[in-house]
């Protein structure tokens, strides 16, 4: 039985990845931070079939101990401070988790179990003010937020450990990937949750920032498959993961409200508080390498994703009321 260790297992991607690996017969070790409350709602249905262990990306010793104790075949580093707006108000903490945290876990792998195959969650936010469209593995980075800057560091330190120590280190440069498990602070879920609330009479407006920003949105459940495929390769590398199709926030809003038979213009209010200090205007993946080398294709399109999320939020709120 193969053994995988996942940091960030309680997050959107971590929960889908844990399900995916368990279905393949893996033993799954989920790393969680000790906090005053548990946040296991995304993995509550998996608690009895996986192992939960405490460790922290801020604590080198805890990471080295966990990796040394469990000797996983595969390590997926999904933990980070991953909300872009928060990186502006907490840039130092973002750097500690999202940048230096990668060094700590790579060093733990090198010291305790260097044969493990390692996956680093890189991000399309590294491209920022894009130098070319679409973006591919060789596109230069130009991050536009403390989060993007931290992810660039995490990406390059992963490359450095791969080349310096001959470790099987991989980076997935994932474009925006969403699901009903997405946090409510993220724009897609903010929209679908608001649509559900308005539909059910629980709210009467949605405050938004820049509707013109464009993103390449896919389904998180598809993207964890790409992560796994990277670690099955004989030679490690970096891969852009996305759909190759771009949609604006306005299109997201229009389709979400339309799916609920609502006129978005009656409910959406533009609020300057939600405008980023430095905006990333367009992100569009060129997933050619992933399609050819990994034999990976997304299965859920933009419209299907938005409808899935609206339906899930309507069902959730209906059950809560």
C-alpha atoms as a PDB file:
ATOM      1  CA  UNK A   1       0.000   0.000   0.000  1.00  0.00           C
ATOM      2  CA  UNK A   2       1.371   3.409  -0.987  1.00  0.00           C
ATOM      3  CA  UNK A   3       1.454   6.061   1.707  1.00  0.00           C
ATOM      4  CA  UNK A   4       0.828   9.769   1.102  1.00  0.00           C
ATOM      5  CA  UNK A   5       1.204  12.736   3.433  1.00  0.00           C
ATOM      6  CA  UNK A   6      -0.887  15.860   2.788  1.00  0.00           C
ATOM      7  CA  UNK A   7      -0.354  19.246   4.416  1.00  0.00           C
ATOM      8  CA  UNK A   8      -3.405  21.467   4.207  1.00  0.00           C
ATOM      9  CA  UNK A   9      -5.628  18.391   4.283  1.00  0.00           C
ATOM     10  CA  UNK A  10      -8.544  20.320   5.809  1.00  0.00           C
ATOM     11  CA  UNK A  11      -8.702  22.723   2.853  1.00  0.00           C
ATOM     12  CA  UNK A  12     -10.580  22.435  -0.419  1.00  0.00           C
ATOM     13  CA  UNK A  13      -7.773  20.755  -2.364  1.00  0.00           C
ATOM     14  CA  UNK A  14      -6.645  18.647   0.573  1.00  0.00           C
ATOM     15  CA  UNK A  15     -10.087  17.142   1.055  1.00  0.00           C
ATOM     16  CA  UNK A  16     -10.484  16.255  -2.626  1.00  0.00           C
ATOM     17  CA  UNK A  17      -6.944  14.862  -2.785  1.00  0.00           C
ATOM     18  CA  UNK A  18      -7.491  12.721   0.322  1.00  0.00           C
ATOM     19  CA  UNK A  19     -10.667  11.280  -1.228  1.00  0.00           C
ATOM     20  CA  UNK A  20      -8.867  10.670  -4.515  1.00  0.00           C
ATOM     21  CA  UNK A  21      -5.913   8.861  -2.908  1.00  0.00           C
ATOM     22  CA  UNK A  22      -8.065   6.799  -0.552  1.00  0.00           C
ATOM     23  CA  UNK A  23     -10.088   5.627  -3.558  1.00  0.00           C
ATOM     24  CA  UNK A  24      -6.810   4.460  -5.121  1.00  0.00           C
ATOM     25  CA  UNK A  25      -5.988   2.405  -2.035  1.00  0.00           C
ATOM     26  CA  UNK A  26      -3.449   4.759  -0.449  1.00  0.00           C
ATOM     27  CA  UNK A  27      -2.820   5.100   3.239  1.00  0.00           C
ATOM     28  CA  UNK A  28      -3.314   8.843   3.819  1.00  0.00           C
ATOM     29  CA  UNK A  29      -1.613  10.889   6.534  1.00  0.00           C
ATOM     30  CA  UNK A  30      -3.240  14.303   6.984  1.00  0.00           C
ATOM     31  CA  UNK A  31      -1.180  17.051   8.634  1.00  0.00           C
ATOM     32  CA  UNK A  32      -3.111  19.608  10.695  1.00  0.00           C
ATOM     33  CA  UNK A  33      -2.118  22.554  12.862  1.00  0.00           C
ATOM     34  CA  UNK A  34      -3.032  22.491  16.517  1.00  0.00           C
ATOM     35  CA  UNK A  35      -5.660  25.200  17.074  1.00  0.00           C
ATOM     36  CA  UNK A  36      -8.246  26.024  19.716  1.00  0.00           C
ATOM     37  CA  UNK A  37     -10.960  24.589  17.460  1.00  0.00           C
ATOM     38  CA  UNK A  38     -11.027  21.899  14.817  1.00  0.00           C
ATOM     39  CA  UNK A  39     -11.849  22.742  11.206  1.00  0.00           C
ATOM     40  CA  UNK A  40     -12.584  19.276   9.875  1.00  0.00           C
ATOM     41  CA  UNK A  41     -15.874  19.999   8.119  1.00  0.00           C
ATOM     42  CA  UNK A  42     -14.417  19.187   4.678  1.00  0.00           C
ATOM     43  CA  UNK A  43     -12.875  15.891   5.819  1.00  0.00           C
ATOM     44  CA  UNK A  44     -15.319  14.819   8.520  1.00  0.00           C
ATOM     45  CA  UNK A  45     -16.445  11.883   6.378  1.00  0.00           C
ATOM     46  CA  UNK A  46     -12.821  10.727   6.024  1.00  0.00           C
ATOM     47  CA  UNK A  47     -11.606  10.939   9.629  1.00  0.00           C
ATOM     48  CA  UNK A  48     -12.135   7.224  10.284  1.00  0.00           C
ATOM     49  CA  UNK A  49     -10.234   6.083   7.179  1.00  0.00           C
ATOM     50  CA  UNK A  50      -7.141   8.318   7.374  1.00  0.00           C
ATOM     51  CA  UNK A  51      -4.545   9.267   9.977  1.00  0.00           C
ATOM     52  CA  UNK A  52      -4.455  12.822  11.340  1.00  0.00           C
ATOM     53  CA  UNK A  53      -1.153  14.082  12.766  1.00  0.00           C
ATOM     54  CA  UNK A  54      -0.156  17.492  14.160  1.00  0.00           C
ATOM     55  CA  UNK A  55       2.622  19.564  12.583  1.00  0.00           C
ATOM     56  CA  UNK A  56       3.116  23.157  11.475  1.00  0.00           C
ATOM     57  CA  UNK A  57       4.819  24.830   8.509  1.00  0.00           C
ATOM     58  CA  UNK A  58       6.254  27.333  11.003  1.00  0.00           C
ATOM     59  CA  UNK A  59       7.966  24.565  12.987  1.00  0.00           C
ATOM     60  CA  UNK A  60      10.831  22.725  11.311  1.00  0.00           C
ATOM     61  CA  UNK A  61      11.136  20.081  14.021  1.00  0.00           C
ATOM     62  CA  UNK A  62       7.482  19.006  13.825  1.00  0.00           C
ATOM     63  CA  UNK A  63       7.701  18.535  10.047  1.00  0.00           C
ATOM     64  CA  UNK A  64      10.921  16.536  10.249  1.00  0.00           C
ATOM     65  CA  UNK A  65       9.458  14.327  12.973  1.00  0.00           C
ATOM     66  CA  UNK A  66       6.238  13.569  11.101  1.00  0.00           C
ATOM     67  CA  UNK A  67       8.035  12.750   7.850  1.00  0.00           C
ATOM     68  CA  UNK A  68      10.640  10.661   9.659  1.00  0.00           C
ATOM     69  CA  UNK A  69       8.005   8.749  11.623  1.00  0.00           C
ATOM     70  CA  UNK A  70       5.700   7.952   8.694  1.00  0.00           C
ATOM     71  CA  UNK A  71       8.154   7.721   5.751  1.00  0.00           C
ATOM     72  CA  UNK A  72       5.524   8.578   3.110  1.00  0.00           C
ATOM     73  CA  UNK A  73       6.061   7.622  -0.527  1.00  0.00           C
ATOM     74  CA  UNK A  74       4.426  10.880  -1.661  1.00  0.00           C
ATOM     75  CA  UNK A  75       4.192  14.293   0.036  1.00  0.00           C
ATOM     76  CA  UNK A  76       1.723  16.940  -1.119  1.00  0.00           C
ATOM     77  CA  UNK A  77       2.357  20.414   0.300  1.00  0.00           C
ATOM     78  CA  UNK A  78      -0.995  22.166  -0.027  1.00  0.00           C
ATOM     79  CA  UNK A  79      -0.841  24.213   3.179  1.00  0.00           C
ATOM     80  CA  UNK A  80      -0.454  27.982   2.851  1.00  0.00           C
ATOM     81  CA  UNK A  81      -1.981  31.322   3.695  1.00  0.00           C
ATOM     82  CA  UNK A  82      -3.863  31.154   0.413  1.00  0.00           C
ATOM     83  CA  UNK A  83      -6.263  34.112   0.347  1.00  0.00           C
ATOM     84  CA  UNK A  84      -4.793  36.905  -1.780  1.00  0.00           C
ATOM     85  CA  UNK A  85      -6.531  39.881  -0.046  1.00  0.00           C
ATOM     86  CA  UNK A  86      -5.325  38.668   3.369  1.00  0.00           C
ATOM     87  CA  UNK A  87      -1.755  38.722   2.070  1.00  0.00           C
ATOM     88  CA  UNK A  88      -1.988  42.517   1.903  1.00  0.00           C
ATOM     89  CA  UNK A  89      -3.025  42.853   5.551  1.00  0.00           C
ATOM     90  CA  UNK A  90      -0.722  40.033   6.759  1.00  0.00           C
ATOM     91  CA  UNK A  91       2.256  40.034   4.367  1.00  0.00           C
ATOM     92  CA  UNK A  92       4.828  38.772   6.892  1.00  0.00           C
ATOM     93  CA  UNK A  93       2.670  35.860   8.040  1.00  0.00           C
ATOM     94  CA  UNK A  94       1.950  35.037   4.390  1.00  0.00           C
ATOM     95  CA  UNK A  95       5.689  34.915   3.740  1.00  0.00           C
ATOM     96  CA  UNK A  96       6.287  32.663   6.741  1.00  0.00           C
ATOM     97  CA  UNK A  97       3.689  30.087   5.687  1.00  0.00           C
ATOM     98  CA  UNK A  98       3.578  30.347   1.922  1.00  0.00           C
ATOM     99  CA  UNK A  99       7.283  30.963   1.207  1.00  0.00           C
ATOM    100  CA  UNK A 100       9.531  29.886   4.082  1.00  0.00           C
ATOM    101  CA  UNK A 101       7.128  27.091   5.011  1.00  0.00           C
ATOM    102  CA  UNK A 102       8.052  25.394   1.733  1.00  0.00           C
ATOM    103  CA  UNK A 103      11.742  25.516   2.645  1.00  0.00           C
ATOM    104  CA  UNK A 104      11.009  24.001   6.034  1.00  0.00           C
ATOM    105  CA  UNK A 105       9.114  21.035   4.619  1.00  0.00           C
ATOM    106  CA  UNK A 106      11.650  20.481   1.827  1.00  0.00           C
ATOM    107  CA  UNK A 107      14.427  20.493   4.390  1.00  0.00           C
ATOM    108  CA  UNK A 108      12.428  18.036   6.485  1.00  0.00           C
ATOM    109  CA  UNK A 109      12.115  15.755   3.454  1.00  0.00           C
ATOM    110  CA  UNK A 110      15.834  16.041   2.713  1.00  0.00           C
ATOM    111  CA  UNK A 111      16.794  15.210   6.288  1.00  0.00           C
ATOM    112  CA  UNK A 112      14.207  12.543   7.144  1.00  0.00           C
ATOM    113  CA  UNK A 113      13.127  10.823   3.922  1.00  0.00           C
ATOM    114  CA  UNK A 114      14.775  12.160   0.729  1.00  0.00           C
ATOM    115  CA  UNK A 115      13.379   9.345  -1.448  1.00  0.00           C
ATOM    116  CA  UNK A 116       9.835  10.671  -1.059  1.00  0.00           C
ATOM    117  CA  UNK A 117       8.221  12.270  -4.084  1.00  0.00           C
ATOM    118  CA  UNK A 118       7.213  15.859  -3.346  1.00  0.00           C
ATOM    119  CA  UNK A 119       4.472  18.081  -4.766  1.00  0.00           C
ATOM    120  CA  UNK A 120       4.436  21.855  -4.236  1.00  0.00           C
ATOM    121  CA  UNK A 121       1.233  23.817  -4.810  1.00  0.00           C
ATOM    122  CA  UNK A 122       2.371  26.714  -6.972  1.00  0.00           C
ATOM    123  CA  UNK A 123      -0.108  29.282  -8.285  1.00  0.00           C
ATOM    124  CA  UNK A 124      -1.107  31.220 -11.385  1.00  0.00           C
ATOM    125  CA  UNK A 125      -0.891  34.335  -9.186  1.00  0.00           C
ATOM    126  CA  UNK A 126       2.877  34.068  -9.727  1.00  0.00           C
ATOM    127  CA  UNK A 127       2.295  35.336 -13.288  1.00  0.00           C
ATOM    128  CA  UNK A 128       0.526  38.442 -11.974  1.00  0.00           C
ATOM    129  CA  UNK A 129       1.004  41.240 -14.493  1.00  0.00           C
ATOM    130  CA  UNK A 130       1.327  38.722 -17.276  1.00  0.00           C
ATOM    131  CA  UNK A 131       4.227  38.883 -19.730  1.00  0.00           C
ATOM    132  CA  UNK A 132       2.424  36.739 -22.322  1.00  0.00           C
ATOM    133  CA  UNK A 133      -0.997  35.173 -22.868  1.00  0.00           C
ATOM    134  CA  UNK A 134      -1.676  32.347 -22.393  1.00  0.00           C
ATOM    135  CA  UNK A 135       0.761  31.507 -19.610  1.00  0.00           C
ATOM    136  CA  UNK A 136       2.935  28.393 -19.847  1.00  0.00           C
ATOM    137  CA  UNK A 137       5.699  26.859 -17.745  1.00  0.00           C
ATOM    138  CA  UNK A 138       8.356  29.158 -19.268  1.00  0.00           C
ATOM    139  CA  UNK A 139       6.352  32.391 -18.896  1.00  0.00           C
ATOM    140  CA  UNK A 140       8.253  34.854 -16.647  1.00  0.00           C
ATOM    141  CA  UNK A 141       6.714  35.574 -13.242  1.00  0.00           C
ATOM    142  CA  UNK A 142       5.559  39.071 -12.262  1.00  0.00           C
ATOM    143  CA  UNK A 143       3.555  38.677  -9.019  1.00  0.00           C
ATOM    144  CA  UNK A 144       1.229  41.492  -7.941  1.00  0.00           C
ATOM    145  CA  UNK A 145       0.529  40.595  -4.310  1.00  0.00           C
ATOM    146  CA  UNK A 146       2.461  39.411  -1.251  1.00  0.00           C
ATOM    147  CA  UNK A 147       0.778  36.037  -1.822  1.00  0.00           C
ATOM    148  CA  UNK A 148       2.044  35.866  -5.402  1.00  0.00           C
ATOM    149  CA  UNK A 149       5.553  36.856  -4.307  1.00  0.00           C
ATOM    150  CA  UNK A 150       5.545  34.180  -1.594  1.00  0.00           C
ATOM    151  CA  UNK A 151       4.388  31.552  -4.087  1.00  0.00           C
ATOM    152  CA  UNK A 152       7.248  32.495  -6.441  1.00  0.00           C
ATOM    153  CA  UNK A 153       9.701  31.849  -3.616  1.00  0.00           C
ATOM    154  CA  UNK A 154       8.038  28.508  -2.844  1.00  0.00           C
ATOM    155  CA  UNK A 155       8.189  27.553  -6.507  1.00  0.00           C
ATOM    156  CA  UNK A 156      11.861  28.362  -6.982  1.00  0.00           C
ATOM    157  CA  UNK A 157      13.012  26.783  -3.716  1.00  0.00           C
ATOM    158  CA  UNK A 158      11.287  23.585  -4.895  1.00  0.00           C
ATOM    159  CA  UNK A 159      13.207  23.753  -8.179  1.00  0.00           C
ATOM    160  CA  UNK A 160      16.391  24.440  -6.202  1.00  0.00           C
ATOM    161  CA  UNK A 161      15.996  21.361  -3.998  1.00  0.00           C
ATOM    162  CA  UNK A 162      15.234  19.239  -7.065  1.00  0.00           C
ATOM    163  CA  UNK A 163      18.388  20.360  -8.823  1.00  0.00           C
ATOM    164  CA  UNK A 164      20.672  20.595  -5.774  1.00  0.00           C
ATOM    165  CA  UNK A 165      19.798  17.337  -4.033  1.00  0.00           C
ATOM    166  CA  UNK A 166      18.393  15.217  -6.887  1.00  0.00           C
ATOM    167  CA  UNK A 167      15.033  15.022  -5.119  1.00  0.00           C
ATOM    168  CA  UNK A 168      11.771  14.160  -6.918  1.00  0.00           C
ATOM    169  CA  UNK A 169      10.287  17.648  -6.440  1.00  0.00           C
ATOM    170  CA  UNK A 170       7.390  18.852  -8.598  1.00  0.00           C
ATOM    171  CA  UNK A 171       5.421  22.096  -8.849  1.00  0.00           C
ATOM    172  CA  UNK A 172       1.874  22.330 -10.118  1.00  0.00           C
ATOM    173  CA  UNK A 173       1.195  25.874 -11.308  1.00  0.00           C
ATOM    174  CA  UNK A 174      -2.539  25.656 -10.765  1.00  0.00           C
ATOM    175  CA  UNK A 175      -4.900  28.239 -12.163  1.00  0.00           C
ATOM    176  CA  UNK A 176      -8.084  29.095 -10.260  1.00  0.00           C
ATOM    177  CA  UNK A 177      -9.877  25.934  -9.197  1.00  0.00           C
ATOM    178  CA  UNK A 178     -13.151  26.006  -7.338  1.00  0.00           C
ATOM    179  CA  UNK A 179     -15.839  23.748  -5.871  1.00  0.00           C
ATOM    180  CA  UNK A 180     -18.676  23.718  -3.355  1.00  0.00           C
ATOM    181  CA  UNK A 181     -15.921  23.284  -0.736  1.00  0.00           C
ATOM    182  CA  UNK A 182     -14.263  26.594  -1.633  1.00  0.00           C
ATOM    183  CA  UNK A 183     -13.975  29.043   1.267  1.00  0.00           C
ATOM    184  CA  UNK A 184     -16.672  31.725   1.436  1.00  0.00           C
ATOM    185  CA  UNK A 185     -14.022  34.441   1.196  1.00  0.00           C
ATOM    186  CA  UNK A 186     -13.114  33.487  -2.388  1.00  0.00           C
ATOM    187  CA  UNK A 187     -14.950  35.305  -5.159  1.00  0.00           C
ATOM    188  CA  UNK A 188     -16.594  32.282  -6.800  1.00  0.00           C
ATOM    189  CA  UNK A 189     -18.037  31.006  -3.536  1.00  0.00           C
ATOM    190  CA  UNK A 190     -18.889  34.536  -2.389  1.00  0.00           C
ATOM    191  CA  UNK A 191     -21.011  34.860  -5.523  1.00  0.00           C
ATOM    192  CA  UNK A 192     -22.705  31.446  -5.391  1.00  0.00           C
ATOM    193  CA  UNK A 193     -23.439  31.740  -1.666  1.00  0.00           C
ATOM    194  CA  UNK A 194     -24.978  35.198  -2.212  1.00  0.00           C
ATOM    195  CA  UNK A 195     -27.062  33.934  -5.122  1.00  0.00           C
ATOM    196  CA  UNK A 196     -28.408  31.122  -2.931  1.00  0.00           C
ATOM    197  CA  UNK A 197     -29.179  33.536  -0.081  1.00  0.00           C
ATOM    198  CA  UNK A 198     -30.966  35.972  -2.375  1.00  0.00           C
ATOM    199  CA  UNK A 199     -32.903  33.120  -4.001  1.00  0.00           C
ATOM    200  CA  UNK A 200     -34.051  31.912  -0.569  1.00  0.00           C
ATOM    201  CA  UNK A 201     -34.891  35.411   0.700  1.00  0.00           C
ATOM    202  CA  UNK A 202     -32.000  35.504   3.155  1.00  0.00           C
ATOM    203  CA  UNK A 203     -30.178  38.460   1.527  1.00  0.00           C
ATOM    204  CA  UNK A 204     -30.943  41.265  -0.911  1.00  0.00           C
ATOM    205  CA  UNK A 205     -27.576  42.367  -2.324  1.00  0.00           C
ATOM    206  CA  UNK A 206     -24.070  41.245  -3.266  1.00  0.00           C
ATOM    207  CA  UNK A 207     -21.184  43.694  -2.920  1.00  0.00           C
ATOM    208  CA  UNK A 208     -18.389  43.154  -5.432  1.00  0.00           C
ATOM    209  CA  UNK A 209     -15.130  44.739  -6.578  1.00  0.00           C
ATOM    210  CA  UNK A 210     -13.671  44.521 -10.080  1.00  0.00           C
ATOM    211  CA  UNK A 211     -16.046  42.682 -12.430  1.00  0.00           C
ATOM    212  CA  UNK A 212     -13.674  42.969 -15.387  1.00  0.00           C
ATOM    213  CA  UNK A 213     -10.912  40.710 -14.038  1.00  0.00           C
ATOM    214  CA  UNK A 214     -10.644  37.500 -16.068  1.00  0.00           C
ATOM    215  CA  UNK A 215      -9.616  34.067 -14.835  1.00  0.00           C
ATOM    216  CA  UNK A 216      -9.193  30.499 -16.017  1.00  0.00           C
ATOM    217  CA  UNK A 217     -11.553  28.632 -13.668  1.00  0.00           C
ATOM    218  CA  UNK A 218     -11.686  24.854 -13.255  1.00  0.00           C
ATOM    219  CA  UNK A 219     -12.974  22.225 -10.822  1.00  0.00           C
ATOM    220  CA  UNK A 220     -10.743  21.371  -7.853  1.00  0.00           C
ATOM    221  CA  UNK A 221     -11.694  17.702  -8.085  1.00  0.00           C
ATOM    222  CA  UNK A 222     -10.103  17.561 -11.540  1.00  0.00           C
ATOM    223  CA  UNK A 223      -6.938  19.330 -10.434  1.00  0.00           C
ATOM    224  CA  UNK A 224      -5.989  16.914  -7.645  1.00  0.00           C
ATOM    225  CA  UNK A 225      -5.838  14.203 -10.319  1.00  0.00           C
ATOM    226  CA  UNK A 226      -3.151  16.278 -12.073  1.00  0.00           C
ATOM    227  CA  UNK A 227      -1.181  16.559  -8.810  1.00  0.00           C
ATOM    228  CA  UNK A 228      -1.139  12.787  -8.426  1.00  0.00           C
ATOM    229  CA  UNK A 229      -0.130  12.242 -12.051  1.00  0.00           C
ATOM    230  CA  UNK A 230       2.948  14.449 -11.581  1.00  0.00           C
ATOM    231  CA  UNK A 231       4.239  12.228  -8.804  1.00  0.00           C
ATOM    232  CA  UNK A 232       3.865   9.092 -10.930  1.00  0.00           C
ATOM    233  CA  UNK A 233       6.408  10.348 -13.491  1.00  0.00           C
ATOM    234  CA  UNK A 234       9.955   9.000 -13.551  1.00  0.00           C
ATOM    235  CA  UNK A 235      11.312  12.524 -14.067  1.00  0.00           C
ATOM    236  CA  UNK A 236      10.021  15.392 -11.879  1.00  0.00           C
ATOM    237  CA  UNK A 237       9.036  18.744 -13.344  1.00  0.00           C
ATOM    238  CA  UNK A 238       6.714  21.734 -13.362  1.00  0.00           C
ATOM    239  CA  UNK A 239       3.274  21.826 -14.956  1.00  0.00           C
ATOM    240  CA  UNK A 240       0.690  24.514 -15.695  1.00  0.00           C
ATOM    241  CA  UNK A 241      -2.762  23.169 -14.821  1.00  0.00           C
ATOM    242  CA  UNK A 242      -5.829  24.951 -16.187  1.00  0.00           C
ATOM    243  CA  UNK A 243      -8.659  24.704 -18.681  1.00  0.00           C
ATOM    244  CA  UNK A 244      -7.237  26.996 -21.359  1.00  0.00           C
ATOM    245  CA  UNK A 245     -10.447  29.061 -21.260  1.00  0.00           C
ATOM    246  CA  UNK A 246     -10.921  32.451 -19.617  1.00  0.00           C
ATOM    247  CA  UNK A 247     -14.035  34.113 -18.191  1.00  0.00           C
ATOM    248  CA  UNK A 248     -14.623  37.456 -16.472  1.00  0.00           C
ATOM    249  CA  UNK A 249     -15.971  37.926 -12.962  1.00  0.00           C
ATOM    250  CA  UNK A 250     -18.971  39.557 -14.641  1.00  0.00           C
ATOM    251  CA  UNK A 251     -19.620  36.326 -16.582  1.00  0.00           C
ATOM    252  CA  UNK A 252     -19.381  34.411 -13.310  1.00  0.00           C
ATOM    253  CA  UNK A 253     -21.963  36.725 -11.742  1.00  0.00           C
ATOM    254  CA  UNK A 254     -24.256  36.632 -14.770  1.00  0.00           C
ATOM    255  CA  UNK A 255     -24.287  32.857 -15.015  1.00  0.00           C
ATOM    256  CA  UNK A 256     -24.658  32.246 -11.268  1.00  0.00           C
ATOM    257  CA  UNK A 257     -27.642  34.585 -10.986  1.00  0.00           C
ATOM    258  CA  UNK A 258     -29.070  33.343 -14.271  1.00  0.00           C
ATOM    259  CA  UNK A 259     -28.924  29.734 -13.092  1.00  0.00           C
ATOM    260  CA  UNK A 260     -31.140  30.782 -10.165  1.00  0.00           C
ATOM    261  CA  UNK A 261     -33.507  32.726 -12.495  1.00  0.00           C
ATOM    262  CA  UNK A 262     -32.389  36.060 -11.035  1.00  0.00           C
ATOM    263  CA  UNK A 263     -31.378  39.338 -12.731  1.00  0.00           C
ATOM    264  CA  UNK A 264     -27.911  40.088 -11.362  1.00  0.00           C
ATOM    265  CA  UNK A 265     -28.143  43.827 -12.058  1.00  0.00           C
ATOM    266  CA  UNK A 266     -30.898  44.150  -9.454  1.00  0.00           C
ATOM    267  CA  UNK A 267     -28.679  42.829  -6.674  1.00  0.00           C
ATOM    268  CA  UNK A 268     -24.979  43.527  -7.372  1.00  0.00           C
ATOM    269  CA  UNK A 269     -23.412  46.653  -5.860  1.00  0.00           C
ATOM    270  CA  UNK A 270     -19.849  47.715  -6.724  1.00  0.00           C
ATOM    271  CA  UNK A 271     -17.900  48.453  -3.546  1.00  0.00           C
ATOM    272  CA  UNK A 272     -14.460  50.093  -3.719  1.00  0.00           C
ATOM    273  CA  UNK A 273     -13.385  48.227  -0.573  1.00  0.00           C
ATOM    274  CA  UNK A 274     -13.072  45.056  -2.641  1.00  0.00           C
ATOM    275  CA  UNK A 275     -10.675  46.520  -5.226  1.00  0.00           C
ATOM    276  CA  UNK A 276      -7.127  45.126  -4.837  1.00  0.00           C
ATOM    277  CA  UNK A 277      -4.202  47.576  -4.386  1.00  0.00           C
ATOM    278  CA  UNK A 278      -2.560  45.956  -7.444  1.00  0.00           C
ATOM    279  CA  UNK A 279      -4.951  44.056  -9.696  1.00  0.00           C
ATOM    280  CA  UNK A 280      -4.216  40.953 -11.723  1.00  0.00           C
ATOM    281  CA  UNK A 281      -6.350  41.579 -14.794  1.00  0.00           C
ATOM    282  CA  UNK A 282      -6.089  38.364 -16.824  1.00  0.00           C
ATOM    283  CA  UNK A 283      -4.889  34.820 -16.189  1.00  0.00           C
ATOM    284  CA  UNK A 284      -5.169  32.147 -18.886  1.00  0.00           C
ATOM    285  CA  UNK A 285      -3.456  28.749 -18.798  1.00  0.00           C
ATOM    286  CA  UNK A 286      -1.705  26.966 -21.622  1.00  0.00           C
ATOM    287  CA  UNK A 287      -2.060  23.388 -20.293  1.00  0.00           C
ATOM    288  CA  UNK A 288      -0.446  21.750 -23.349  1.00  0.00           C
ATOM    289  CA  UNK A 289       2.380  20.136 -21.361  1.00  0.00           C
ATOM    290  CA  UNK A 290      -0.046  18.697 -18.796  1.00  0.00           C
ATOM    291  CA  UNK A 291      -2.216  17.280 -21.549  1.00  0.00           C
ATOM    292  CA  UNK A 292       0.675  15.689 -23.425  1.00  0.00           C
ATOM    293  CA  UNK A 293       2.963  14.521 -20.589  1.00  0.00           C
ATOM    294  CA  UNK A 294       0.393  13.795 -17.867  1.00  0.00           C
ATOM    295  CA  UNK A 295      -2.429  12.778 -20.210  1.00  0.00           C
ATOM    296  CA  UNK A 296      -4.644  15.059 -18.120  1.00  0.00           C
ATOM    297  CA  UNK A 297      -7.849  16.822 -19.197  1.00  0.00           C
ATOM    298  CA  UNK A 298     -10.409  18.739 -17.112  1.00  0.00           C
ATOM    299  CA  UNK A 299     -13.853  17.137 -17.004  1.00  0.00           C
ATOM    300  CA  UNK A 300     -15.984  20.037 -15.663  1.00  0.00           C
ATOM    301  CA  UNK A 301     -16.428  23.219 -17.733  1.00  0.00           C
ATOM    302  CA  UNK A 302     -17.063  26.758 -16.450  1.00  0.00           C
ATOM    303  CA  UNK A 303     -20.843  26.638 -16.704  1.00  0.00           C
ATOM    304  CA  UNK A 304     -21.026  23.231 -15.075  1.00  0.00           C
ATOM    305  CA  UNK A 305     -18.777  24.412 -12.251  1.00  0.00           C
ATOM    306  CA  UNK A 306     -20.849  27.518 -11.512  1.00  0.00           C
ATOM    307  CA  UNK A 307     -24.106  25.547 -11.603  1.00  0.00           C
ATOM    308  CA  UNK A 308     -22.655  22.866  -9.310  1.00  0.00           C
ATOM    309  CA  UNK A 309     -21.672  25.518  -6.769  1.00  0.00           C
ATOM    310  CA  UNK A 310     -24.981  27.411  -6.883  1.00  0.00           C
ATOM    311  CA  UNK A 311     -26.962  24.195  -6.487  1.00  0.00           C
ATOM    312  CA  UNK A 312     -24.802  23.080  -3.556  1.00  0.00           C
ATOM    313  CA  UNK A 313     -25.218  26.419  -1.759  1.00  0.00           C
ATOM    314  CA  UNK A 314     -28.977  26.434  -2.305  1.00  0.00           C
ATOM    315  CA  UNK A 315     -29.184  22.908  -0.885  1.00  0.00           C
ATOM    316  CA  UNK A 316     -26.941  23.757   2.091  1.00  0.00           C
ATOM    317  CA  UNK A 317     -28.881  26.871   3.045  1.00  0.00           C
ATOM    318  CA  UNK A 318     -32.226  25.169   2.516  1.00  0.00           C
ATOM    319  CA  UNK A 319     -31.190  22.411   4.922  1.00  0.00           C
ATOM    320  CA  UNK A 320     -29.919  24.952   7.474  1.00  0.00           C
ATOM    321  CA  UNK A 321     -33.155  26.912   7.566  1.00  0.00           C
END
